[in-house]
Amino acid sequence: MSEFAILGAGIVGVTTALALQEGGHEVIIIDRRQPGREASYGNAGIVQVEVMEPYAFPRGALDVLRLALGLGNDVRYQLAALPSAALPLALYYLNSAPIRYRTISQIYRQLIGRCAADHDKLIAGAGAEHLFVRRGYIQMHREARELDTDAAQAERYRKDFGVQSRILTNQALRGEEPCLKRDFAGAVHWQQSRSCVDPGGLVATYAALFRRRGGTLLEEEVRSLTQPASGWHVHLRNGRRLATENIVIALGAWSPSLLRPLGVSMPMIRKRGYHRHYKADRLPGRPLFDVAAAALYCPMSQGLRLTTG
C-alpha cells in the first residue's frame, strides 16, 4: 500500500507529488498518458507572479450582457453546455461579490506569493533553467481606455504588493518587440513573471526529478475509486486495483466525474483552450497578450505558439 496516490500527471499533480516527497512521504503518480501531455502541454507557459487577485466574474449588467451576447472575443460558449454549468457560474458570480472576493483574494495571494520561489527550487533541482525566459510578459491594449484601467491596476499592485511593472507607449512597445506588425494604444509590462518555452517538457523534467528521488509513475487509466474500511482502492482500466492511504485528485476537467459516484460534488466550469504553432522569422522576446483579441503570442521551442487568452 502506498502512502499517497496522485491521480494526474500534469503540472499540479507532479509538483504536488514532489512536495509530498520532500516531506518524506511515499508517492505514486497515476495517469493515462506520459507527464505533461494533456492540458499542461498547450498553455501559455507563464508563471504569473503578478496576479495578486483571481479573475472575478463581471458584476456590471452591461458587462454580463456583452459576454452573454458574445460581443467580445474573450468568451465563446455553447447553449447546450449552460445547464450543467449553471451552478458553477452562479457560485462564481456570488464569490466575485466585493466582500467575498476580498477574503478569497487574501488567501489566493498566499499561494501566488510563493509560486516563484517554489518553482525556482524545482527548476534548480530538475536542471530546467534552459526552459525559462525571465523577461516578464506584456499585456497589449488596442484601446486607450482599457490601457488606463490596466495601468491603474498595475499602480495599485505596486503600492499594495510591491509588484514590478512599467507602462509602455506604442513606440516603446514596438521597440521592445520588433516582431509586431501593428500599433497598439500601449501596454503593461509585468516584469517579475517568467515564461517557459516548453510547458509539457517542463512537466516531464519535473517528473524525471520525481523519479530520481524514488517516486513511481504508472501509465494507466483510472476507472473508479472505492473507499474500504481504511484508505482507498484505485481501480484501473486493466483490471488492477491499487491500495493507498491517501488520494490526491489532480485530473482537471475529469475530476468531477470521478468523484460523483462517491457523492462528492465539485462545481467546475470546463474551459477549452486551443493552440497552434507557427514558423516565424522573428519570435517575440516574451509572451505577448493581445487583450482585445483574447490571444497570446508565445515564443516556444516549437516556434510561435498562438493560444487562447
PDB file of C-alpha atoms in Angstrom:
ATOM      1  CA  MET A   1       0.000   0.000   0.000  1.00  0.00           C
ATOM      2  CA  SER A   2       1.399   3.390  -0.999  1.00  0.00           C
ATOM      3  CA  GLU A   3       1.090   6.351   1.328  1.00  0.00           C
ATOM      4  CA  PHE A   4      -0.143   8.770  -1.361  1.00  0.00           C
ATOM      5  CA  ALA A   5      -1.529   8.200  -4.849  1.00  0.00           C
ATOM      6  CA  ILE A   6      -1.645  11.262  -7.109  1.00  0.00           C
ATOM      7  CA  LEU A   7      -4.175  10.928  -9.914  1.00  0.00           C
ATOM      8  CA  GLY A   8      -2.996  13.138 -12.763  1.00  0.00           C
ATOM      9  CA  ALA A   9       0.491  13.834 -14.105  1.00  0.00           C
ATOM     10  CA  GLY A  10       0.031  17.446 -15.127  1.00  0.00           C
ATOM     11  CA  ILE A  11       1.849  20.372 -13.547  1.00  0.00           C
ATOM     12  CA  VAL A  12      -0.405  20.298 -10.449  1.00  0.00           C
ATOM     13  CA  GLY A  13      -0.114  16.556  -9.907  1.00  0.00           C
ATOM     14  CA  VAL A  14       3.646  16.349 -10.429  1.00  0.00           C
ATOM     15  CA  THR A  15       4.514  19.368  -8.270  1.00  0.00           C
ATOM     16  CA  THR A  16       2.178  18.125  -5.534  1.00  0.00           C
ATOM     17  CA  ALA A  17       3.945  14.771  -5.670  1.00  0.00           C
ATOM     18  CA  LEU A  18       7.336  16.476  -5.368  1.00  0.00           C
ATOM     19  CA  ALA A  19       6.162  18.490  -2.361  1.00  0.00           C
ATOM     20  CA  LEU A  20       4.837  15.378  -0.601  1.00  0.00           C
ATOM     21  CA  GLN A  21       8.016  13.516  -1.498  1.00  0.00           C
ATOM     22  CA  GLU A  22      10.096  16.303   0.004  1.00  0.00           C
ATOM     23  CA  GLY A  23       8.064  15.899   3.193  1.00  0.00           C
ATOM     24  CA  GLY A  24       9.218  12.279   3.446  1.00  0.00           C
ATOM     25  CA  HIS A  25       6.121  10.567   2.030  1.00  0.00           C
ATOM     26  CA  GLU A  26       5.959   7.597  -0.335  1.00  0.00           C
ATOM     27  CA  VAL A  27       4.162   8.714  -3.500  1.00  0.00           C
ATOM     28  CA  ILE A  28       2.899   7.158  -6.732  1.00  0.00           C
ATOM     29  CA  ILE A  29       1.572   9.172  -9.710  1.00  0.00           C
ATOM     30  CA  ILE A  30      -1.036   7.579 -11.985  1.00  0.00           C
ATOM     31  CA  ASP A  31      -2.056   8.964 -15.375  1.00  0.00           C
ATOM     32  CA  ARG A  32      -3.271   7.515 -18.665  1.00  0.00           C
ATOM     33  CA  ARG A  33      -0.554   9.417 -20.546  1.00  0.00           C
ATOM     34  CA  GLN A  34       3.034  10.488 -20.008  1.00  0.00           C
ATOM     35  CA  PRO A  35       3.565  13.519 -17.703  1.00  0.00           C
ATOM     36  CA  GLY A  36       2.618  16.878 -19.151  1.00  0.00           C
ATOM     37  CA  ARG A  37       0.824  15.629 -22.269  1.00  0.00           C
ATOM     38  CA  GLU A  38      -2.709  16.850 -21.528  1.00  0.00           C
ATOM     39  CA  ALA A  39      -3.828  20.374 -20.546  1.00  0.00           C
ATOM     40  CA  SER A  40      -0.407  21.201 -19.088  1.00  0.00           C
ATOM     41  CA  TYR A  41       1.110  20.866 -22.558  1.00  0.00           C
ATOM     42  CA  GLY A  42      -0.714  23.523 -24.555  1.00  0.00           C
ATOM     43  CA  ASN A  43      -0.852  26.560 -22.289  1.00  0.00           C
ATOM     44  CA  ALA A  44       0.992  29.884 -22.463  1.00  0.00           C
ATOM     45  CA  GLY A  45       3.736  28.755 -20.090  1.00  0.00           C
ATOM     46  CA  ILE A  46       3.638  31.892 -17.916  1.00  0.00           C
ATOM     47  CA  VAL A  47       4.369  31.760 -14.185  1.00  0.00           C
ATOM     48  CA  GLN A  48       2.202  34.778 -13.381  1.00  0.00           C
ATOM     49  CA  VAL A  49       3.639  36.012 -10.116  1.00  0.00           C
ATOM     50  CA  GLU A  50       1.964  39.396 -10.637  1.00  0.00           C
ATOM     51  CA  VAL A  51      -1.626  38.139 -10.370  1.00  0.00           C
ATOM     52  CA  MET A  52      -2.438  39.188  -6.822  1.00  0.00           C
ATOM     53  CA  GLU A  53      -6.174  38.607  -7.223  1.00  0.00           C
ATOM     54  CA  PRO A  54      -8.123  35.877  -9.043  1.00  0.00           C
ATOM     55  CA  TYR A  55     -10.098  36.781 -12.141  1.00  0.00           C
ATOM     56  CA  ALA A  56     -13.520  37.884 -10.957  1.00  0.00           C
ATOM     57  CA  PHE A  57     -16.829  37.336 -12.743  1.00  0.00           C
ATOM     58  CA  PRO A  58     -18.010  40.653 -14.236  1.00  0.00           C
ATOM     59  CA  ARG A  59     -20.507  42.375 -11.954  1.00  0.00           C
ATOM     60  CA  GLY A  60     -21.824  45.137 -14.194  1.00  0.00           C
ATOM     61  CA  ALA A  61     -25.080  44.417 -16.048  1.00  0.00           C
ATOM     62  CA  LEU A  62     -23.696  45.732 -19.333  1.00  0.00           C
ATOM     63  CA  ASP A  63     -20.541  43.617 -18.987  1.00  0.00           C
ATOM     64  CA  VAL A  64     -22.589  40.471 -18.328  1.00  0.00           C
ATOM     65  CA  LEU A  65     -24.853  41.276 -21.287  1.00  0.00           C
ATOM     66  CA  ARG A  66     -21.840  41.782 -23.548  1.00  0.00           C
ATOM     67  CA  LEU A  67     -20.492  38.361 -22.560  1.00  0.00           C
ATOM     68  CA  ALA A  68     -23.879  36.689 -22.940  1.00  0.00           C
ATOM     69  CA  LEU A  69     -24.322  38.104 -26.443  1.00  0.00           C
ATOM     70  CA  GLY A  70     -20.761  37.240 -27.465  1.00  0.00           C
ATOM     71  CA  LEU A  71     -19.927  40.837 -28.366  1.00  0.00           C
ATOM     72  CA  GLY A  72     -16.294  40.453 -27.319  1.00  0.00           C
ATOM     73  CA  ASN A  73     -13.663  37.877 -28.155  1.00  0.00           C
ATOM     74  CA  ASP A  74     -12.966  36.807 -24.567  1.00  0.00           C
ATOM     75  CA  VAL A  75     -15.745  34.187 -24.179  1.00  0.00           C
ATOM     76  CA  ARG A  76     -17.377  31.710 -26.532  1.00  0.00           C
ATOM     77  CA  TYR A  77     -19.903  29.235 -25.190  1.00  0.00           C
ATOM     78  CA  GLN A  78     -22.432  26.648 -26.345  1.00  0.00           C
ATOM     79  CA  LEU A  79     -26.035  27.000 -25.202  1.00  0.00           C
ATOM     80  CA  ALA A  80     -26.247  23.254 -24.659  1.00  0.00           C
ATOM     81  CA  ALA A  81     -23.472  23.482 -22.061  1.00  0.00           C
ATOM     82  CA  LEU A  82     -25.178  26.125 -19.914  1.00  0.00           C
ATOM     83  CA  PRO A  83     -27.480  23.850 -17.856  1.00  0.00           C
ATOM     84  CA  SER A  84     -24.576  21.809 -16.499  1.00  0.00           C
ATOM     85  CA  ALA A  85     -22.591  24.989 -15.851  1.00  0.00           C
ATOM     86  CA  ALA A  86     -25.457  26.901 -14.193  1.00  0.00           C
ATOM     87  CA  LEU A  87     -24.487  26.119 -10.581  1.00  0.00           C
ATOM     88  CA  PRO A  88     -20.741  26.746 -11.028  1.00  0.00           C
ATOM     89  CA  LEU A  89     -21.478  30.008 -12.859  1.00  0.00           C
ATOM     90  CA  ALA A  90     -23.850  31.132 -10.093  1.00  0.00           C
ATOM     91  CA  LEU A  91     -21.241  30.347  -7.417  1.00  0.00           C
ATOM     92  CA  TYR A  92     -18.564  32.121  -9.469  1.00  0.00           C
ATOM     93  CA  TYR A  93     -20.784  35.209  -9.644  1.00  0.00           C
ATOM     94  CA  LEU A  94     -21.604  35.135  -5.908  1.00  0.00           C
ATOM     95  CA  ASN A  95     -17.975  34.603  -4.885  1.00  0.00           C
ATOM     96  CA  SER A  96     -16.986  37.608  -7.002  1.00  0.00           C
ATOM     97  CA  ALA A  97     -19.083  39.930  -4.815  1.00  0.00           C
ATOM     98  CA  PRO A  98     -16.815  42.531  -3.138  1.00  0.00           C
ATOM     99  CA  ILE A  99     -16.742  41.175   0.431  1.00  0.00           C
ATOM    100  CA  ARG A 100     -16.253  37.516  -0.515  1.00  0.00           C
ATOM    101  CA  TYR A 101     -13.820  38.484  -3.255  1.00  0.00           C
ATOM    102  CA  ARG A 102     -11.584  40.345  -0.786  1.00  0.00           C
ATOM    103  CA  THR A 103     -11.497  37.329   1.542  1.00  0.00           C
ATOM    104  CA  ILE A 104     -10.722  34.922  -1.289  1.00  0.00           C
ATOM    105  CA  SER A 105      -8.010  37.233  -2.646  1.00  0.00           C
ATOM    106  CA  GLN A 106      -6.228  37.299   0.709  1.00  0.00           C
ATOM    107  CA  ILE A 107      -5.932  33.505   0.626  1.00  0.00           C
ATOM    108  CA  TYR A 108      -5.090  33.481  -3.077  1.00  0.00           C
ATOM    109  CA  ARG A 109      -2.153  35.865  -2.515  1.00  0.00           C
ATOM    110  CA  GLN A 110      -0.569  33.436  -0.065  1.00  0.00           C
ATOM    111  CA  LEU A 111      -0.287  30.913  -2.900  1.00  0.00           C
ATOM    112  CA  ILE A 112       0.810  33.349  -5.604  1.00  0.00           C
ATOM    113  CA  GLY A 113       3.302  34.991  -3.249  1.00  0.00           C
ATOM    114  CA  ARG A 114       5.384  31.820  -3.019  1.00  0.00           C
ATOM    115  CA  CYS A 115       4.965  30.341  -6.506  1.00  0.00           C
ATOM    116  CA  ALA A 116       8.125  31.953  -7.926  1.00  0.00           C
ATOM    117  CA  ALA A 117      10.356  30.690  -5.117  1.00  0.00           C
ATOM    118  CA  ASP A 118       8.769  27.230  -5.227  1.00  0.00           C
ATOM    119  CA  HIS A 119       9.257  26.998  -8.988  1.00  0.00           C
ATOM    120  CA  ASP A 120      12.850  28.233  -8.748  1.00  0.00           C
ATOM    121  CA  LYS A 121      13.625  25.498  -6.250  1.00  0.00           C
ATOM    122  CA  LEU A 122      12.222  22.861  -8.586  1.00  0.00           C
ATOM    123  CA  ILE A 123      13.894  24.416 -11.635  1.00  0.00           C
ATOM    124  CA  ALA A 124      17.268  24.184  -9.924  1.00  0.00           C
ATOM    125  CA  GLY A 125      16.678  20.614  -8.727  1.00  0.00           C
ATOM    126  CA  ALA A 126      15.465  19.428 -12.132  1.00  0.00           C
ATOM    127  CA  GLY A 127      18.087  21.319 -14.155  1.00  0.00           C
ATOM    128  CA  ALA A 128      15.339  23.112 -16.084  1.00  0.00           C
ATOM    129  CA  GLU A 129      16.692  26.664 -16.268  1.00  0.00           C
ATOM    130  CA  HIS A 130      17.183  26.310 -20.031  1.00  0.00           C
ATOM    131  CA  LEU A 131      13.396  26.085 -20.416  1.00  0.00           C
ATOM    132  CA  PHE A 132      12.743  29.538 -18.951  1.00  0.00           C
ATOM    133  CA  VAL A 133      12.841  33.130 -20.146  1.00  0.00           C
ATOM    134  CA  ARG A 134      12.940  35.674 -17.324  1.00  0.00           C
ATOM    135  CA  ARG A 135      11.758  38.778 -19.140  1.00  0.00           C
ATOM    136  CA  GLY A 136       8.234  39.099 -17.794  1.00  0.00           C
ATOM    137  CA  TYR A 137       5.232  39.251 -20.068  1.00  0.00           C
ATOM    138  CA  ILE A 138       3.337  42.057 -21.793  1.00  0.00           C
ATOM    139  CA  GLN A 139      -0.386  42.851 -21.927  1.00  0.00           C
ATOM    140  CA  MET A 140      -1.059  44.902 -25.063  1.00  0.00           C
ATOM    141  CA  HIS A 141      -4.136  47.137 -25.391  1.00  0.00           C
ATOM    142  CA  ARG A 142      -5.727  48.440 -28.556  1.00  0.00           C
ATOM    143  CA  GLU A 143      -7.910  50.987 -26.735  1.00  0.00           C
ATOM    144  CA  ALA A 144      -6.590  53.788 -24.526  1.00  0.00           C
ATOM    145  CA  ARG A 145      -9.452  53.336 -22.041  1.00  0.00           C
ATOM    146  CA  GLU A 146      -8.536  49.700 -21.410  1.00  0.00           C
ATOM    147  CA  LEU A 147      -4.881  50.615 -21.111  1.00  0.00           C
ATOM    148  CA  ASP A 148      -5.726  53.221 -18.461  1.00  0.00           C
ATOM    149  CA  THR A 149      -7.690  50.629 -16.464  1.00  0.00           C
ATOM    150  CA  ASP A 150      -4.834  48.133 -16.637  1.00  0.00           C
ATOM    151  CA  ALA A 151      -2.271  50.813 -15.746  1.00  0.00           C
ATOM    152  CA  ALA A 152      -4.312  51.825 -12.686  1.00  0.00           C
ATOM    153  CA  GLN A 153      -4.389  48.216 -11.506  1.00  0.00           C
ATOM    154  CA  ALA A 154      -0.629  47.931 -12.068  1.00  0.00           C
ATOM    155  CA  GLU A 155      -0.060  51.022  -9.934  1.00  0.00           C
ATOM    156  CA  ARG A 156      -2.280  49.625  -7.167  1.00  0.00           C
ATOM    157  CA  TYR A 157      -0.382  46.332  -7.249  1.00  0.00           C
ATOM    158  CA  ARG A 158       2.896  48.241  -7.000  1.00  0.00           C
ATOM    159  CA  LYS A 159       1.752  50.225  -3.958  1.00  0.00           C
ATOM    160  CA  ASP A 160      -0.060  47.424  -2.138  1.00  0.00           C
ATOM    161  CA  PHE A 161       2.025  44.371  -3.019  1.00  0.00           C
ATOM    162  CA  GLY A 162       5.344  45.529  -4.476  1.00  0.00           C
ATOM    163  CA  VAL A 163       4.635  44.080  -7.935  1.00  0.00           C
ATOM    164  CA  GLN A 164       7.022  45.498 -10.520  1.00  0.00           C
ATOM    165  CA  SER A 165       5.679  46.730 -13.843  1.00  0.00           C
ATOM    166  CA  ARG A 166       6.094  49.518 -16.352  1.00  0.00           C
ATOM    167  CA  ILE A 167       3.767  51.205 -18.818  1.00  0.00           C
ATOM    168  CA  LEU A 168       4.881  51.132 -22.445  1.00  0.00           C
ATOM    169  CA  THR A 169       3.813  53.563 -25.140  1.00  0.00           C
ATOM    170  CA  ASN A 170       3.239  52.164 -28.597  1.00  0.00           C
ATOM    171  CA  GLN A 171       6.692  53.380 -29.640  1.00  0.00           C
ATOM    172  CA  ALA A 172       8.337  51.737 -26.632  1.00  0.00           C
ATOM    173  CA  LEU A 173       6.373  48.529 -27.221  1.00  0.00           C
ATOM    174  CA  ARG A 174       7.409  48.352 -30.873  1.00  0.00           C
ATOM    175  CA  GLY A 175      10.993  48.977 -29.789  1.00  0.00           C
ATOM    176  CA  GLU A 176      10.817  46.141 -27.246  1.00  0.00           C
ATOM    177  CA  GLU A 177       9.143  43.748 -29.672  1.00  0.00           C
ATOM    178  CA  PRO A 178      10.174  44.447 -33.296  1.00  0.00           C
ATOM    179  CA  CYS A 179       8.179  41.401 -34.433  1.00  0.00           C
ATOM    180  CA  LEU A 180       4.906  43.339 -34.024  1.00  0.00           C
ATOM    181  CA  LYS A 181       3.267  44.412 -37.290  1.00  0.00           C
ATOM    182  CA  ARG A 182       0.580  46.720 -35.928  1.00  0.00           C
ATOM    183  CA  ASP A 183       0.213  49.612 -33.499  1.00  0.00           C
ATOM    184  CA  PHE A 184      -1.337  49.478 -30.036  1.00  0.00           C
ATOM    185  CA  ALA A 185      -2.510  52.170 -27.634  1.00  0.00           C
ATOM    186  CA  GLY A 186       0.176  50.884 -25.264  1.00  0.00           C
ATOM    187  CA  ALA A 187       0.924  48.017 -22.921  1.00  0.00           C
ATOM    188  CA  VAL A 188       1.703  46.958 -19.370  1.00  0.00           C
ATOM    189  CA  HIS A 189       4.948  45.033 -18.954  1.00  0.00           C
ATOM    190  CA  TRP A 190       4.714  42.773 -15.906  1.00  0.00           C
ATOM    191  CA  GLN A 191       8.394  42.433 -15.135  1.00  0.00           C
ATOM    192  CA  GLN A 192       8.541  39.696 -12.495  1.00  0.00           C
ATOM    193  CA  SER A 193       6.712  36.959 -14.381  1.00  0.00           C
ATOM    194  CA  ARG A 194       8.757  34.328 -16.156  1.00  0.00           C
ATOM    195  CA  SER A 195       7.777  32.064 -19.015  1.00  0.00           C
ATOM    196  CA  CYS A 196       8.519  28.519 -20.093  1.00  0.00           C
ATOM    197  CA  VAL A 197       9.345  27.729 -23.725  1.00  0.00           C
ATOM    198  CA  ASP A 198       8.111  24.129 -23.392  1.00  0.00           C
ATOM    199  CA  PRO A 199       5.423  23.658 -20.687  1.00  0.00           C
ATOM    200  CA  GLY A 200       4.947  19.977 -21.450  1.00  0.00           C
ATOM    201  CA  GLY A 201       8.700  19.441 -21.391  1.00  0.00           C
ATOM    202  CA  LEU A 202       8.905  21.206 -18.034  1.00  0.00           C
ATOM    203  CA  VAL A 203       6.380  18.796 -16.505  1.00  0.00           C
ATOM    204  CA  ALA A 204       8.345  15.868 -17.940  1.00  0.00           C
ATOM    205  CA  THR A 205      11.550  17.303 -16.437  1.00  0.00           C
ATOM    206  CA  TYR A 206       9.884  17.691 -13.041  1.00  0.00           C
ATOM    207  CA  ALA A 207       8.568  14.119 -13.338  1.00  0.00           C
ATOM    208  CA  ALA A 208      12.102  12.885 -14.038  1.00  0.00           C
ATOM    209  CA  LEU A 209      13.219  14.612 -10.819  1.00  0.00           C
ATOM    210  CA  PHE A 210      10.359  12.850  -9.005  1.00  0.00           C
ATOM    211  CA  ARG A 211      11.599   9.501 -10.324  1.00  0.00           C
ATOM    212  CA  ARG A 212      15.225  10.218  -9.362  1.00  0.00           C
ATOM    213  CA  ARG A 213      14.053  10.880  -5.832  1.00  0.00           C
ATOM    214  CA  GLY A 214      12.448   7.439  -5.657  1.00  0.00           C
ATOM    215  CA  GLY A 215       8.932   8.149  -6.866  1.00  0.00           C
ATOM    216  CA  THR A 216       6.846   5.806  -9.020  1.00  0.00           C
ATOM    217  CA  LEU A 217       4.980   6.779 -12.202  1.00  0.00           C
ATOM    218  CA  LEU A 218       2.288   4.460 -13.530  1.00  0.00           C
ATOM    219  CA  GLU A 219       0.819   4.998 -17.009  1.00  0.00           C
ATOM    220  CA  GLU A 220      -2.683   3.610 -16.583  1.00  0.00           C
ATOM    221  CA  GLU A 221      -6.218   4.961 -16.837  1.00  0.00           C
ATOM    222  CA  VAL A 222      -8.154   5.256 -13.578  1.00  0.00           C
ATOM    223  CA  ARG A 223     -11.724   3.954 -13.899  1.00  0.00           C
ATOM    224  CA  SER A 224     -13.075   4.447 -10.372  1.00  0.00           C
ATOM    225  CA  LEU A 225     -12.329   4.874  -6.679  1.00  0.00           C
ATOM    226  CA  THR A 226     -13.700   2.970  -3.714  1.00  0.00           C
ATOM    227  CA  GLN A 227     -13.186   3.563  -0.016  1.00  0.00           C
ATOM    228  CA  PRO A 228     -12.897   0.385   2.076  1.00  0.00           C
ATOM    229  CA  ALA A 229     -12.663   0.391   5.870  1.00  0.00           C
ATOM    230  CA  SER A 230      -9.339   2.237   5.692  1.00  0.00           C
ATOM    231  CA  GLY A 231      -7.557   4.013   2.873  1.00  0.00           C
ATOM    232  CA  TRP A 232      -8.599   3.912  -0.778  1.00  0.00           C
ATOM    233  CA  HIS A 233      -8.709   1.493  -3.694  1.00  0.00           C
ATOM    234  CA  VAL A 234      -7.845   2.828  -7.159  1.00  0.00           C
ATOM    235  CA  HIS A 235      -9.416   0.696  -9.897  1.00  0.00           C
ATOM    236  CA  LEU A 236      -7.514   0.778 -13.192  1.00  0.00           C
ATOM    237  CA  ARG A 237      -8.729   0.066 -16.684  1.00  0.00           C
ATOM    238  CA  ASN A 238      -6.578  -3.065 -16.961  1.00  0.00           C
ATOM    239  CA  GLY A 239      -8.432  -4.601 -14.017  1.00  0.00           C
ATOM    240  CA  ARG A 240      -5.750  -3.965 -11.412  1.00  0.00           C
ATOM    241  CA  ARG A 241      -6.585  -2.483  -8.045  1.00  0.00           C
ATOM    242  CA  LEU A 242      -4.108  -0.377  -6.121  1.00  0.00           C
ATOM    243  CA  ALA A 243      -4.408   0.301  -2.394  1.00  0.00           C
ATOM    244  CA  THR A 244      -3.315   3.638  -0.966  1.00  0.00           C
ATOM    245  CA  GLU A 245      -3.751   5.505   2.289  1.00  0.00           C
ATOM    246  CA  ASN A 246      -4.468   8.911   0.710  1.00  0.00           C
ATOM    247  CA  ILE A 247      -5.694  10.197  -2.655  1.00  0.00           C
ATOM    248  CA  VAL A 248      -4.873  13.484  -4.392  1.00  0.00           C
ATOM    249  CA  ILE A 249      -7.090  14.098  -7.421  1.00  0.00           C
ATOM    250  CA  ALA A 250      -5.420  16.393  -9.961  1.00  0.00           C
ATOM    251  CA  LEU A 251      -7.281  15.404 -13.117  1.00  0.00           C
ATOM    252  CA  GLY A 252      -8.534  18.835 -14.047  1.00  0.00           C
ATOM    253  CA  ALA A 253     -11.775  18.716 -16.031  1.00  0.00           C
ATOM    254  CA  TRP A 254     -12.058  14.954 -15.460  1.00  0.00           C
ATOM    255  CA  SER A 255     -12.089  15.238 -11.656  1.00  0.00           C
ATOM    256  CA  PRO A 256     -15.852  15.791 -11.088  1.00  0.00           C
ATOM    257  CA  SER A 257     -16.913  12.638 -12.963  1.00  0.00           C
ATOM    258  CA  LEU A 258     -14.518  10.520 -10.896  1.00  0.00           C
ATOM    259  CA  LEU A 259     -15.825  11.984  -7.632  1.00  0.00           C
ATOM    260  CA  ARG A 260     -19.532  11.935  -8.450  1.00  0.00           C
ATOM    261  CA  PRO A 261     -20.071   8.212  -7.653  1.00  0.00           C
ATOM    262  CA  LEU A 262     -18.609   8.902  -4.192  1.00  0.00           C
ATOM    263  CA  GLY A 263     -21.252  11.547  -3.535  1.00  0.00           C
ATOM    264  CA  VAL A 264     -18.734  14.395  -3.813  1.00  0.00           C
ATOM    265  CA  SER A 265     -19.889  17.419  -5.799  1.00  0.00           C
ATOM    266  CA  MET A 266     -17.212  19.616  -7.358  1.00  0.00           C
ATOM    267  CA  PRO A 267     -18.707  22.648  -9.129  1.00  0.00           C
ATOM    268  CA  MET A 268     -16.473  23.253 -12.130  1.00  0.00           C
ATOM    269  CA  ILE A 269     -16.684  25.293 -15.299  1.00  0.00           C
ATOM    270  CA  ARG A 270     -14.857  23.430 -18.036  1.00  0.00           C
ATOM    271  CA  LYS A 271     -12.934  25.737 -20.338  1.00  0.00           C
ATOM    272  CA  ARG A 272     -11.458  24.513 -23.597  1.00  0.00           C
ATOM    273  CA  GLY A 273      -8.208  26.105 -24.724  1.00  0.00           C
ATOM    274  CA  TYR A 274      -6.707  25.983 -28.186  1.00  0.00           C
ATOM    275  CA  HIS A 275      -3.212  26.470 -29.535  1.00  0.00           C
ATOM    276  CA  ARG A 276      -1.329  26.249 -32.807  1.00  0.00           C
ATOM    277  CA  HIS A 277       2.352  26.570 -33.641  1.00  0.00           C
ATOM    278  CA  TYR A 278       3.669  28.706 -36.485  1.00  0.00           C
ATOM    279  CA  LYS A 279       7.025  29.311 -38.056  1.00  0.00           C
ATOM    280  CA  ALA A 280       8.136  32.907 -37.666  1.00  0.00           C
ATOM    281  CA  ASP A 281      11.095  34.888 -38.929  1.00  0.00           C
ATOM    282  CA  ARG A 282      11.322  36.611 -35.554  1.00  0.00           C
ATOM    283  CA  LEU A 283       9.819  35.439 -32.274  1.00  0.00           C
ATOM    284  CA  PRO A 284       8.739  37.814 -29.505  1.00  0.00           C
ATOM    285  CA  GLY A 285      11.122  38.095 -26.592  1.00  0.00           C
ATOM    286  CA  ARG A 286       8.443  37.050 -24.103  1.00  0.00           C
ATOM    287  CA  PRO A 287       4.710  36.189 -24.174  1.00  0.00           C
ATOM    288  CA  LEU A 288       2.521  38.956 -25.592  1.00  0.00           C
ATOM    289  CA  PHE A 289      -1.159  39.116 -24.667  1.00  0.00           C
ATOM    290  CA  ASP A 290      -3.360  40.910 -27.193  1.00  0.00           C
ATOM    291  CA  VAL A 291      -6.194  41.674 -24.782  1.00  0.00           C
ATOM    292  CA  ALA A 292      -8.829  42.734 -27.325  1.00  0.00           C
ATOM    293  CA  ALA A 293      -8.224  39.628 -29.422  1.00  0.00           C
ATOM    294  CA  ALA A 294      -8.021  37.419 -26.294  1.00  0.00           C
ATOM    295  CA  ALA A 295      -4.951  35.785 -27.827  1.00  0.00           C
ATOM    296  CA  LEU A 296      -1.467  35.100 -26.516  1.00  0.00           C
ATOM    297  CA  TYR A 297       1.599  35.028 -28.762  1.00  0.00           C
ATOM    298  CA  CYS A 298       4.247  32.942 -27.027  1.00  0.00           C
ATOM    299  CA  PRO A 299       7.832  32.106 -28.017  1.00  0.00           C
ATOM    300  CA  MET A 300       8.171  28.332 -27.733  1.00  0.00           C
ATOM    301  CA  SER A 301      10.752  25.754 -28.675  1.00  0.00           C
ATOM    302  CA  GLN A 302       8.273  24.599 -31.364  1.00  0.00           C
ATOM    303  CA  GLY A 303       8.013  28.130 -32.833  1.00  0.00           C
ATOM    304  CA  LEU A 304       5.373  30.804 -32.221  1.00  0.00           C
ATOM    305  CA  ARG A 305       2.505  29.440 -30.142  1.00  0.00           C
ATOM    306  CA  LEU A 306      -0.805  31.198 -30.651  1.00  0.00           C
ATOM    307  CA  THR A 307      -3.158  30.269 -27.828  1.00  0.00           C
ATOM    308  CA  THR A 308      -6.466  31.436 -26.400  1.00  0.00           C
ATOM    309  CA  GLY A 309      -6.206  34.001 -23.623  1.00  0.00           C
TER     310      GLY A 309
END
